[in-house]
mmCIF file of C-alpha atoms in Angstrom:
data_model
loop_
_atom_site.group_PDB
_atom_site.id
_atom_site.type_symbol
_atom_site.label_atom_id
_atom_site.label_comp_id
_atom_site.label_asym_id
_atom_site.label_seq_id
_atom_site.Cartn_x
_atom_site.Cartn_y
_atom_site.Cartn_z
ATOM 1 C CA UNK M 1 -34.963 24.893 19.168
ATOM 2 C CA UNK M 2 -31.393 24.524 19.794
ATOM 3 C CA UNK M 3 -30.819 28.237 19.305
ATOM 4 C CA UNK M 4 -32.672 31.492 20.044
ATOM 5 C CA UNK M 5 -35.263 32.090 17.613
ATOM 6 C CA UNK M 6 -33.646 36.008 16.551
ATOM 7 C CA UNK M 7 -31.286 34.968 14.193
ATOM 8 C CA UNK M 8 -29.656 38.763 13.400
ATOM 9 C CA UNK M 9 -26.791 39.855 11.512
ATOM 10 C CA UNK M 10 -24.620 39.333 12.305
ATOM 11 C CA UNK M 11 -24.757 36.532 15.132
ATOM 12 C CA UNK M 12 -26.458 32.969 15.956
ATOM 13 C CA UNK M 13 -26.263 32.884 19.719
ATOM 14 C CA UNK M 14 -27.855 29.318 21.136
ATOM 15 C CA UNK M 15 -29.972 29.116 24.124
ATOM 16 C CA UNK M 16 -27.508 26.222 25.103
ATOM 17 C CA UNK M 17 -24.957 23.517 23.809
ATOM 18 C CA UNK M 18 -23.333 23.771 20.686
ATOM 19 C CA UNK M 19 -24.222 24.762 17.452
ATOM 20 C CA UNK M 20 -24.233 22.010 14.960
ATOM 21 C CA UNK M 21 -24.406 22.474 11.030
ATOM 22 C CA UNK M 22 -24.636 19.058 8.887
ATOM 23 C CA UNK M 23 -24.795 19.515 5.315
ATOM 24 C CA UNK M 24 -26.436 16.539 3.400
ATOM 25 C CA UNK M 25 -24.149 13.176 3.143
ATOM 26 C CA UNK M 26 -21.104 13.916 0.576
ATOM 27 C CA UNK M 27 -21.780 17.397 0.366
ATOM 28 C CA UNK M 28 -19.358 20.051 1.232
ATOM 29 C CA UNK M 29 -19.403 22.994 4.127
ATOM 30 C CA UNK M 30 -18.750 25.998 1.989
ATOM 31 C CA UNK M 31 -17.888 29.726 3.838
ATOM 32 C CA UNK M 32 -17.824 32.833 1.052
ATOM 33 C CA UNK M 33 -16.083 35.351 2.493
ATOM 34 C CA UNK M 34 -16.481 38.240 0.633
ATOM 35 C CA UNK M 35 -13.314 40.191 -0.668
ATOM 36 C CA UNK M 36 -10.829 40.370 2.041
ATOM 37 C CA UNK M 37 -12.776 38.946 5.071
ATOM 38 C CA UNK M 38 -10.794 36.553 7.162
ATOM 39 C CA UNK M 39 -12.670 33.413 9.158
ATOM 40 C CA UNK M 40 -11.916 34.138 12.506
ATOM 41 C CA UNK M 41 -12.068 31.407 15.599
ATOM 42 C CA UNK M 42 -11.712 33.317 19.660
ATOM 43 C CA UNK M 43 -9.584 36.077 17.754
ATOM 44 C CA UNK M 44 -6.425 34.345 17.657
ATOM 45 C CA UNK M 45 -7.056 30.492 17.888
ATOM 46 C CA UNK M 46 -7.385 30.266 14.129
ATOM 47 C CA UNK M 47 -7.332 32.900 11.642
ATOM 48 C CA UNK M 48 -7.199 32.310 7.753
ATOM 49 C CA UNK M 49 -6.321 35.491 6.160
ATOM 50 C CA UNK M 50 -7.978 35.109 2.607
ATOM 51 C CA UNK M 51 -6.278 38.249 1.712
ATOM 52 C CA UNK M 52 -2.641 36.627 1.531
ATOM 53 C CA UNK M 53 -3.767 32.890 1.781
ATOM 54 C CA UNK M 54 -2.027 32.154 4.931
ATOM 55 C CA UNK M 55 -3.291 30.653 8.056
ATOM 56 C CA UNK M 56 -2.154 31.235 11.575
ATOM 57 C CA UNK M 57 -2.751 29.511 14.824
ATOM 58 C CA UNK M 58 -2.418 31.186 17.978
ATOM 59 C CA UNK M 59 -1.966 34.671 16.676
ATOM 60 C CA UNK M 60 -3.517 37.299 14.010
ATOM 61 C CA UNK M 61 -0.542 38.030 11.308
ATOM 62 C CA UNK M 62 2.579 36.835 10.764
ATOM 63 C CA UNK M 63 4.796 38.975 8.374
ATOM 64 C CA UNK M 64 7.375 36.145 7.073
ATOM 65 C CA UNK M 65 4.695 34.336 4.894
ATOM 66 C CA UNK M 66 4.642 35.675 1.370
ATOM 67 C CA UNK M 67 1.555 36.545 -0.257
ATOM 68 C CA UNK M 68 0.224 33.149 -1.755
ATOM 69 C CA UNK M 69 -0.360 30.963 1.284
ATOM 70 C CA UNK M 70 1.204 29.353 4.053
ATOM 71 C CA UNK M 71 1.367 28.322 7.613
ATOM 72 C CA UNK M 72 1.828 29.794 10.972
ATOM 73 C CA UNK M 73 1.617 28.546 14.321
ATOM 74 C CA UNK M 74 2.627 30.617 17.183
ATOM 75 C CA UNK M 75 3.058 29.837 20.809
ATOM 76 C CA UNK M 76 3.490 32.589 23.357
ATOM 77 C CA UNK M 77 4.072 29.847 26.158
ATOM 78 C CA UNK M 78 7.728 30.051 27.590
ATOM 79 C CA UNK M 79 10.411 27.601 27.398
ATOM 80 C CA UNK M 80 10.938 24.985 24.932
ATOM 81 C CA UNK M 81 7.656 23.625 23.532
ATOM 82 C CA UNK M 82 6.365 21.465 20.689
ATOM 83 C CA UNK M 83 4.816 23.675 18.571
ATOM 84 C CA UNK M 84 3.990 20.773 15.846
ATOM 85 C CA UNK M 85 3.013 17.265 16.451
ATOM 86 C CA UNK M 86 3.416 14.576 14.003
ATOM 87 C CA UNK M 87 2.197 11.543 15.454
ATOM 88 C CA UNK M 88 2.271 7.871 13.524
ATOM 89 C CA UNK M 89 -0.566 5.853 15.250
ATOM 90 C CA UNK M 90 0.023 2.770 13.741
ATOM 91 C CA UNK M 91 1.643 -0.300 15.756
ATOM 92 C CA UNK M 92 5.117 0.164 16.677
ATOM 93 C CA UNK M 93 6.394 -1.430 13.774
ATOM 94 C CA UNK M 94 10.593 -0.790 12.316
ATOM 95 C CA UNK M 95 10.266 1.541 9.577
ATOM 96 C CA UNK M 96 7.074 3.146 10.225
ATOM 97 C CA UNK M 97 7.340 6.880 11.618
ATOM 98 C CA UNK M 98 6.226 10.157 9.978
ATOM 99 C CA UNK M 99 7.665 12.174 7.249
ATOM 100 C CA UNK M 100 7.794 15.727 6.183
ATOM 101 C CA UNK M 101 7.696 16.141 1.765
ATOM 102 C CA UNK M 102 8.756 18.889 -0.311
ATOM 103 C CA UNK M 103 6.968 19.195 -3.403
ATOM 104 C CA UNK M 104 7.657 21.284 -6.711
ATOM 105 C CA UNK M 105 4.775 22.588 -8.879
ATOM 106 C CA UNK M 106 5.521 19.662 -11.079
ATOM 107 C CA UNK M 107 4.234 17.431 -8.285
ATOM 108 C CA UNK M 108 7.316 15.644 -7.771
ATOM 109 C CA UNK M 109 8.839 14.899 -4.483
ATOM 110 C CA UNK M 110 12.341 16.727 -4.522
ATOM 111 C CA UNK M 111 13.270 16.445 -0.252
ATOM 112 C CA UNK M 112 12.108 14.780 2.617
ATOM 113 C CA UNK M 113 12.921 14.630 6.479
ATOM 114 C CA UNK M 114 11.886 11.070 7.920
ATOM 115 C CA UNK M 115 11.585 9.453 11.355
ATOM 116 C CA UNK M 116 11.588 6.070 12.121
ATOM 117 C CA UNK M 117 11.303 3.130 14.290
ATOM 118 C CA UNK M 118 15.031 1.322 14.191
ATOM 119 C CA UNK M 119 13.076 -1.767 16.013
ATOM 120 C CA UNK M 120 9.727 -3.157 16.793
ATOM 121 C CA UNK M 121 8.241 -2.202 19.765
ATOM 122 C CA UNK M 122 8.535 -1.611 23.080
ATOM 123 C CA UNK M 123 12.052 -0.064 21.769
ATOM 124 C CA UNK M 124 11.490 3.106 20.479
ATOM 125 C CA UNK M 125 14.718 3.855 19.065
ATOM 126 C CA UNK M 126 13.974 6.422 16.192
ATOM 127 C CA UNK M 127 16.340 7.575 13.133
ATOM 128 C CA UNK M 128 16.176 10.742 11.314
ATOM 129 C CA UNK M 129 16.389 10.767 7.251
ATOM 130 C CA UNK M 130 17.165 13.795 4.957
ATOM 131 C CA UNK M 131 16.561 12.767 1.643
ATOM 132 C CA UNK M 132 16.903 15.118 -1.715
ATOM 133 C CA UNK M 133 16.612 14.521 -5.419
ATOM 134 C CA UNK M 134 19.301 14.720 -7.855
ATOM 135 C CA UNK M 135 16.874 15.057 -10.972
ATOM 136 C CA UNK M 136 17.393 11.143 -11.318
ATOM 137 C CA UNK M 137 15.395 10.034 -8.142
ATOM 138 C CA UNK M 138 14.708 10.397 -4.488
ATOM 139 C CA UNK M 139 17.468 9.287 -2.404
ATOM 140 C CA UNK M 140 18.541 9.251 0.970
ATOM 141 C CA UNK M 141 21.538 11.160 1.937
ATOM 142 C CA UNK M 142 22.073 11.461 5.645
ATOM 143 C CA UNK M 143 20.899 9.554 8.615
ATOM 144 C CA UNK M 144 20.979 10.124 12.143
ATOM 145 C CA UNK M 145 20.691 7.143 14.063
ATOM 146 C CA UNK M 146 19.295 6.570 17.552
ATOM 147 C CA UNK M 147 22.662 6.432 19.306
ATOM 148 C CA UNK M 148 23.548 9.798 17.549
ATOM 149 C CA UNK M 149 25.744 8.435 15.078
ATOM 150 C CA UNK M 150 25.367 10.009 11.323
ATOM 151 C CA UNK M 151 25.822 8.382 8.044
ATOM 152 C CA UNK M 152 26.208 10.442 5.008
ATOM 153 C CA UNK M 153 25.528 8.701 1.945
ATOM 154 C CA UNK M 154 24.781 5.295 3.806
ATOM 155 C CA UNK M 155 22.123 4.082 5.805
ATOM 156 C CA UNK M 156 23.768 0.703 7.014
ATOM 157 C CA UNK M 157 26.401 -0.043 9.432
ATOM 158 C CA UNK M 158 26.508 3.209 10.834
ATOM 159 C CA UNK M 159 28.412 2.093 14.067
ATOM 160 C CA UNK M 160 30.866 4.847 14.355
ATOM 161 C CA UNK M 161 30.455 8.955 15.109
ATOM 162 C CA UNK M 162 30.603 9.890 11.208
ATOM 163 C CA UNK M 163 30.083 7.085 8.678
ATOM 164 C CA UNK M 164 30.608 7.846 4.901
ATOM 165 C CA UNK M 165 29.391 5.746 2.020
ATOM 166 C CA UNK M 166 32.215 5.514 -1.145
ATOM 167 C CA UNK M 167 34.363 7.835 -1.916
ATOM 168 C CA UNK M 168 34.140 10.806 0.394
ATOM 169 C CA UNK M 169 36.116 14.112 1.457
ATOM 170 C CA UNK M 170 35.901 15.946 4.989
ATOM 171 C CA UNK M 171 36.609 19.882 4.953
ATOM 172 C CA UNK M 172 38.180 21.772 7.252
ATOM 173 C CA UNK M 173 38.505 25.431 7.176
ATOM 174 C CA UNK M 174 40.425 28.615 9.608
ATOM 175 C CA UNK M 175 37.303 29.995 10.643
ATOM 176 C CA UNK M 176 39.246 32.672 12.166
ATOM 177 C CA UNK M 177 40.327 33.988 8.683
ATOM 178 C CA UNK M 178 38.450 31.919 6.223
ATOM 179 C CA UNK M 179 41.112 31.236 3.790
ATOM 180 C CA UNK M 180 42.750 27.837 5.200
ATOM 181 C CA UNK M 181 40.852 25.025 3.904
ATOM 182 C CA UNK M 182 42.535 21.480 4.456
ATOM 183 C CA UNK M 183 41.168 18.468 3.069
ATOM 184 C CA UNK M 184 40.966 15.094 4.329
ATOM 185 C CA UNK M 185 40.132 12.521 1.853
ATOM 186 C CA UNK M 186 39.022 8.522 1.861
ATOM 187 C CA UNK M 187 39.478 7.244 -1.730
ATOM 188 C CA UNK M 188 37.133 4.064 -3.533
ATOM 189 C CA UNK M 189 39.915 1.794 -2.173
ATOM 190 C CA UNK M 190 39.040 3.212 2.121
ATOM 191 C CA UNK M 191 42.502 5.140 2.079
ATOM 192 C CA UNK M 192 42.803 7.949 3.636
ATOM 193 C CA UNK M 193 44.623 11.184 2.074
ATOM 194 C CA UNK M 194 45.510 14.414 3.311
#
């Protein structure tokens, strides 16, 4: 057999190779754990703490997850490294990219954060989206273009540093005593006040 023949609580060791389990076709691979047991992979590589609902990559417990579920990934590597990958394998195609949902109990979509392809490929100029709902619908509300240049309330013609779409108001505020505030203004007709 592929493993030893002493199967003994509480370990299957095999002989050699892997261990496979295949349940029958459509069936499911079900683990009990019983009360507060966690499933455990190397220690740290994956842990899913069943008494909290939260699971953790690279590490054991991570105390900013309420109790009720969640994830953690933790990297103890130095420097600045991706710690998640979201990777669209599809054919570099404008408008395809990946996209991060927020989603109520209600099941509705209230926010998203979107990346994009600008162009076909080989140019893999990429936008960033933030979108949020206003209780009406799902709408986009600032975009970050390729060449850095950010459009609030508009996704077109984006061309300059700051873009706004309609009517819109720029604040400016004395950080140094936080009681100036100064507003700049651009009316429905594009005129500026101040």
């Amino acid at each position: 057999p592929a493993f030893t023949t002493q199967i003994s609580t509480p370990s299957i060791i095999t002989a050699s190779g892997a261990l496979g389990i295949t349940p029958a076709a459509g069936s499911n691979l079900n683990i009990s754990l019983s009360t507060t047991g966690d499933f455990v992979v190397n220690t740290n590589d994956l842990v899913v703490d069943t008494s909290v609902g939260t699971v953790i990559i690279g590490g054991t417990s991570q105390g900013d997850i309420p109790s009720g579920g969640g994830l953690a990934i933790i990297n103890a590597t130095a420097g600045l490294n991706p710690i998640l990958v979201l990777q669209n394998s599809a054919s570099l195609t404008a408008g395809y990219g990946s996209q991060i949902t927020f989603i109520e109990s209600s099941g509705d979509r209230v926010a998203n954060i979107t990346t994009a392809l600008e162009n076909a490929g080989p140019n893999i100029a990429t936008y960033m989206a933030f979108s949020t709902h206003n209780n009406t619908s799902l709408t986009e509300r600032v975009r970050i273009s390729g060449a850095g240049n950010v459009g609030i309330g508009t996704a077109d013609n984006i061309n300059q540093s700051l873009t706004f779409a309609n009517a819109g108001t720029i604040g400016f505020e004395n950080a140094a005593v936080n009681t100036s505030y100064q507003a700049v203004t651009m009316d429905s007709s594009d005129d500026i006040i101040y």
